[in-house]
Coordinates of N, CA and C in Angstrom, one line a residue:
R273 N 0.8 -1.2 0.0 CA 0.0 0.0 0.0 C 0.9 1.3 0.0
R274 N 0.3 2.3 -0.4 CA 1.0 3.6 -0.5 C 0.8 4.4 0.8
S275 N 1.1 3.9 1.9 CA 0.8 4.5 3.2 C 1.6 5.8 3.4
A276 N 2.7 6.0 2.7 CA 3.5 7.2 2.9 C 3.0 8.4 2.1
D277 N 2.0 8.2 1.3 CA 1.5 9.3 0.4 C 0.6 10.2 1.2
L278 N 0.0 9.8 2.3 CA -0.9 10.6 3.1 C -0.5 10.5 4.5
P279 N -0.5 11.6 5.3 CA -0.1 11.5 6.7 C -1.1 10.5 7.4
K280 N -0.6 9.8 8.3 CA -1.3 8.7 9.0 C -2.6 9.2 9.7
F281 N -2.5 10.4 10.3 CA -3.7 10.8 11.0 C -4.9 11.1 10.0
L282 N -4.6 11.4 8.8 CA -5.6 11.6 7.8 C -6.3 10.3 7.3
H283 N -5.6 9.2 7.5 CA -6.2 7.9 7.1 C -7.5 7.7 7.8
K284 N -7.5 8.1 9.1 CA -8.7 7.9 9.9 C -9.8 8.9 9.5
V285 N -9.4 10.1 9.2 CA -10.3 11.2 8.8 C -11.0 10.8 7.4
F286 N -10.2 10.4 6.5 CA -10.6 10.1 5.1 C -10.6 8.6 4.9
R287 N -11.1 7.8 5.8 CA -11.0 6.4 5.7 C -11.5 5.8 4.4
K288 N -12.7 6.1 4.0 CA -13.2 5.4 2.8 C -12.5 5.9 1.5
P289 N -12.3 7.2 1.3 CA -11.6 7.6 0.1 C -10.2 7.1 0.1
W290 N -9.5 7.0 1.2 CA -8.2 6.5 1.3 C -8.2 5.0 0.9
Q291 N -9.1 4.3 1.5 CA -9.2 2.8 1.2 C -9.5 2.6 -0.3
K292 N -10.4 3.4 -0.9 CA -10.7 3.3 -2.3 C -9.4 3.6 -3.2
F293 N -8.7 4.6 -2.8 CA -7.5 5.0 -3.4 C -6.5 3.9 -3.5
C294 N -6.3 3.3 -2.3 CA -5.3 2.1 -2.2 C -5.8 0.9 -3.0
E295 N -7.1 0.6 -2.9 CA -7.6 -0.5 -3.7 C -7.5 -0.2 -5.2
S296 N -7.7 1.0 -5.7 CA -7.5 1.3 -7.1 C -6.1 1.2 -7.5
W297 N -5.1 1.6 -6.7 CA -3.7 1.4 -7.1 C -3.3 0.0 -7.1
D298 N -3.8 -0.8 -6.1 CA -3.5 -2.2 -6.0 C -4.1 -2.9 -7.3
Y299 N -5.3 -2.5 -7.7 CA -5.8 -3.1 -8.9 C -5.0 -2.7 -10.2
M300 N -4.6 -1.5 -10.3 CA -3.8 -1.1 -11.4 C -2.4 -1.8 -11.5
F301 N -1.8 -2.0 -10.3 CA -0.5 -2.7 -10.3 C -0.7 -4.2 -10.6
A302 N -1.8 -4.7 -10.1 CA -2.1 -6.2 -10.4 C -2.4 -6.3 -12.0
F303 N -3.1 -5.4 -12.5 CA -3.4 -5.4 -14.0 C -2.0 -5.4 -14.8
A304 N -1.2 -4.5 -14.4 CA 0.1 -4.3 -15.1 C 1.0 -5.6 -14.9
K305 N 0.9 -6.1 -13.6 CA 1.7 -7.3 -13.3 C 1.3 -8.5 -14.2
G306 N 0.0 -8.6 -14.4 CA -0.5 -9.7 -15.2 C 0.0 -9.6 -16.6
H307 N 0.1 -8.4 -17.2 CA 0.6 -8.2 -18.5 C 2.1 -8.5 -18.6
I308 N 2.8 -8.0 -17.6 CA 4.3 -8.3 -17.5 C 4.6 -9.8 -17.4
D309 N 3.8 -10.5 -16.5 CA 4.1 -11.9 -16.4 C 3.8 -12.7 -17.7
K310 N 2.7 -12.2 -18.4 CA 2.4 -12.9 -19.6 C 3.5 -12.7 -20.6
R311 N 4.0 -11.5 -20.7 CA 5.1 -11.2 -21.7 C 6.4 -11.9 -21.3
M312 N 6.6 -12.0 -20.0 CA 7.8 -12.8 -19.5 C 7.7 -14.2 -19.9
A313 N 6.5 -14.8 -19.8 CA 6.4 -16.2 -20.2 C 6.6 -16.4 -21.7
E314 N 6.2 -15.4 -22.5 CA 6.4 -15.4 -24.0 C 7.9 -15.3 -24.3
V315 N 8.6 -14.4 -23.6 CA 10.0 -14.2 -23.8 C 10.8 -15.5 -23.4
A316 N 10.4 -16.1 -22.3 CA 11.1 -17.3 -21.8 C 10.9 -18.4 -22.8
E317 N 9.7 -18.5 -23.3 CA 9.5 -19.6 -24.3 C 10.3 -19.4 -25.6
K318 N 10.5 -18.2 -26.0 CA 11.3 -17.9 -27.2 C 12.8 -18.2 -26.9
V319 N 13.2 -17.8 -25.7 CA 14.6 -18.0 -25.4 C 14.9 -19.5 -25.3
S320 N 14.0 -20.3 -24.7 CA 14.2 -21.7 -24.6 C 14.2 -22.4 -26.0
Q321 N 13.6 -21.8 -27.0 CA 13.6 -22.4 -28.3 C 14.7 -21.8 -29.2
G322 N 15.5 -20.9 -28.6 CA 16.6 -20.3 -29.3 C 16.2 -19.2 -30.3
E323 N 15.0 -18.7 -30.2 CA 14.5 -17.6 -31.1 C 15.0 -16.3 -30.7
T324 N 15.0 -15.4 -31.7 CA 15.4 -14.0 -31.4 C 14.2 -13.3 -30.7
I325 N 14.5 -12.4 -29.8 CA 13.5 -11.7 -29.0 C 13.4 -10.3 -29.6
E326 N 12.2 -9.9 -30.0 CA 12.0 -8.6 -30.5 C 11.0 -7.9 -29.6
G327 N 11.1 -6.6 -29.5 CA 10.2 -5.9 -28.7 C 10.7 -4.5 -28.4
K328 N 10.0 -3.8 -27.5 CA 10.3 -2.4 -27.1 C 10.7 -2.4 -25.7
Y329 N 10.0 -1.5 -25.0 CA 10.4 -1.1 -23.6 C 10.3 -2.3 -22.6
L330 N 9.2 -3.0 -22.6 CA 9.0 -4.1 -21.7 C 10.0 -5.2 -21.9
T331 N 10.2 -5.5 -23.2 CA 11.1 -6.6 -23.6 C 12.5 -6.2 -23.1
F332 N 12.9 -4.9 -23.3 CA 14.2 -4.5 -22.9 C 14.4 -4.7 -21.4
Y333 N 13.4 -4.3 -20.6 CA 13.5 -4.6 -19.2 C 13.6 -6.0 -18.8
L334 N 12.8 -6.8 -19.5 CA 12.8 -8.3 -19.2 C 14.1 -8.9 -19.5
A335 N 14.8 -8.4 -20.5 CA 16.0 -9.0 -21.0 C 17.2 -8.6 -20.1
Q336 N 17.0 -7.6 -19.2 CA 18.1 -7.1 -18.3 C 18.1 -8.0 -17.0
E337 N 19.0 -8.9 -16.9 CA 19.1 -9.8 -15.8 C 19.4 -9.1 -14.5
K338 N 19.9 -7.9 -14.5 CA 20.3 -7.2 -13.3 C 19.1 -6.5 -12.6
L339 N 18.0 -6.4 -13.3 CA 16.9 -5.7 -12.6 C 16.0 -6.7 -11.9
S340 N 15.6 -6.3 -10.7 CA 14.7 -7.1 -9.9 C 13.2 -7.0 -10.5
M341 N 12.4 -8.0 -10.2 CA 11.1 -8.0 -10.7 C 10.3 -6.9 -10.1
K342 N 10.6 -6.5 -8.9 CA 9.9 -5.4 -8.2 C 10.2 -4.1 -9.0
T343 N 11.4 -3.9 -9.5 CA 11.8 -2.7 -10.3 C 11.1 -2.7 -11.6
I344 N 11.0 -3.9 -12.2 CA 10.4 -4.0 -13.5 C 8.9 -3.7 -13.4
Y345 N 8.2 -4.3 -12.4 CA 6.8 -4.1 -12.2 C 6.5 -2.6 -11.9
G346 N 7.3 -2.0 -11.1 CA 7.1 -0.6 -10.8 C 7.3 0.3 -12.0
N347 N 8.4 0.1 -12.7 CA 8.7 1.0 -13.8 C 7.7 0.8 -14.9
V348 N 7.3 -0.4 -15.3 CA 6.3 -0.6 -16.3 C 5.0 -0.1 -15.9
T349 N 4.6 -0.3 -14.7 CA 3.3 0.2 -14.2 C 3.2 1.7 -14.3
E350 N 4.3 2.4 -13.9 CA 4.3 3.8 -13.9 C 4.3 4.3 -15.4
L351 N 4.9 3.6 -16.3 CA 4.9 3.9 -17.7 C 3.5 3.8 -18.2
L352 N 2.8 2.7 -17.9 CA 1.5 2.5 -18.4 C 0.5 3.5 -17.9
L353 N 0.7 3.9 -16.6 CA -0.3 4.8 -16.0 C 0.1 6.3 -16.0
A354 N 1.2 6.6 -16.6 CA 1.8 8.0 -16.6 C 0.7 9.0 -17.1
G355 N -0.1 8.6 -18.0 CA -1.1 9.5 -18.6 C -2.1 10.0 -17.7
V356 N -2.3 9.3 -16.6 CA -3.4 9.6 -15.6 C -3.3 11.0 -15.1
D357 N -2.1 11.4 -14.6 CA -1.9 12.7 -14.0 C -2.0 13.8 -15.1
T358 N -1.4 13.6 -16.2 CA -1.3 14.6 -17.2 C -2.7 14.9 -17.8
I359 N -3.5 13.8 -18.1 CA -4.8 13.9 -18.7 C -5.7 14.5 -17.6
S360 N -5.7 14.1 -16.4 CA -6.6 14.6 -15.4 C -6.4 16.1 -15.1
S361 N -5.1 16.5 -15.1 CA -4.8 17.9 -14.9 C -5.3 18.8 -16.1
T362 N -5.1 18.3 -17.3 CA -5.5 19.0 -18.5 C -7.1 19.1 -18.5
L363 N -7.7 18.0 -18.3 CA -9.2 18.0 -18.3 C -9.7 18.9 -17.2
S364 N -9.2 18.8 -16.0 CA -9.6 19.7 -14.9 C -9.5 21.2 -15.3
W365 N -8.4 21.5 -15.8 CA -8.1 22.9 -16.2 C -9.1 23.3 -17.3
S366 N -9.4 22.5 -18.3 CA -10.3 22.8 -19.3 C -11.7 23.0 -18.8
L367 N -12.1 22.1 -17.9 CA -13.5 22.2 -17.3 C -13.6 23.5 -16.5
Y368 N -12.5 23.8 -15.8 CA -12.5 25.0 -15.0 C -12.7 26.3 -15.9
E369 N -12.0 26.3 -17.0 CA -12.0 27.5 -17.9 C -13.4 27.5 -18.6
L370 N -14.0 26.4 -18.9 CA -15.3 26.3 -19.5 C -16.4 26.8 -18.5
S371 N -16.2 26.5 -17.3 CA -17.1 27.0 -16.3 C -17.1 28.5 -16.1
R372 N -15.9 29.0 -16.3 CA -15.7 30.5 -16.2 C -16.2 31.2 -17.4
H373 N -16.3 30.5 -18.5 CA -16.7 31.1 -19.8 C -17.7 30.2 -20.5
P374 N -18.9 30.1 -19.9 CA -19.9 29.2 -20.4 C -20.3 29.4 -21.9
E375 N -20.2 30.7 -22.3 CA -20.5 31.0 -23.7 C -19.7 30.2 -24.7
I376 N -18.5 29.8 -24.3 CA -17.6 29.1 -25.2 C -18.1 27.6 -25.5
G377 N -18.7 27.1 -24.5 CA -19.1 25.7 -24.5 C -20.4 25.5 -25.3
R378 N -21.0 26.6 -25.7 CA -22.3 26.5 -26.5 C -22.1 26.4 -27.9

């Protein structure tokens, strides 16, 4: 869990939103982990058959023996979810401006 993201005393004040936040992040990391594990199995199968491995970012990470799985899971998940903050900020700002100038939205 991401317990360091919010001061502990606020966990009790905002119990339900905090719990939902943690559950959502747990779900997103589990989703990404499933895809990473699937790709790892595909890569391992190709390696065992002596085939050339082709791919991009994820394959590069999986091919690096020096990286821990925790590092790979974290990096790939952040890459997959990076658009969340940028899109939400842009959308929030756009909605704010539209609310200030309703004539533009018509």
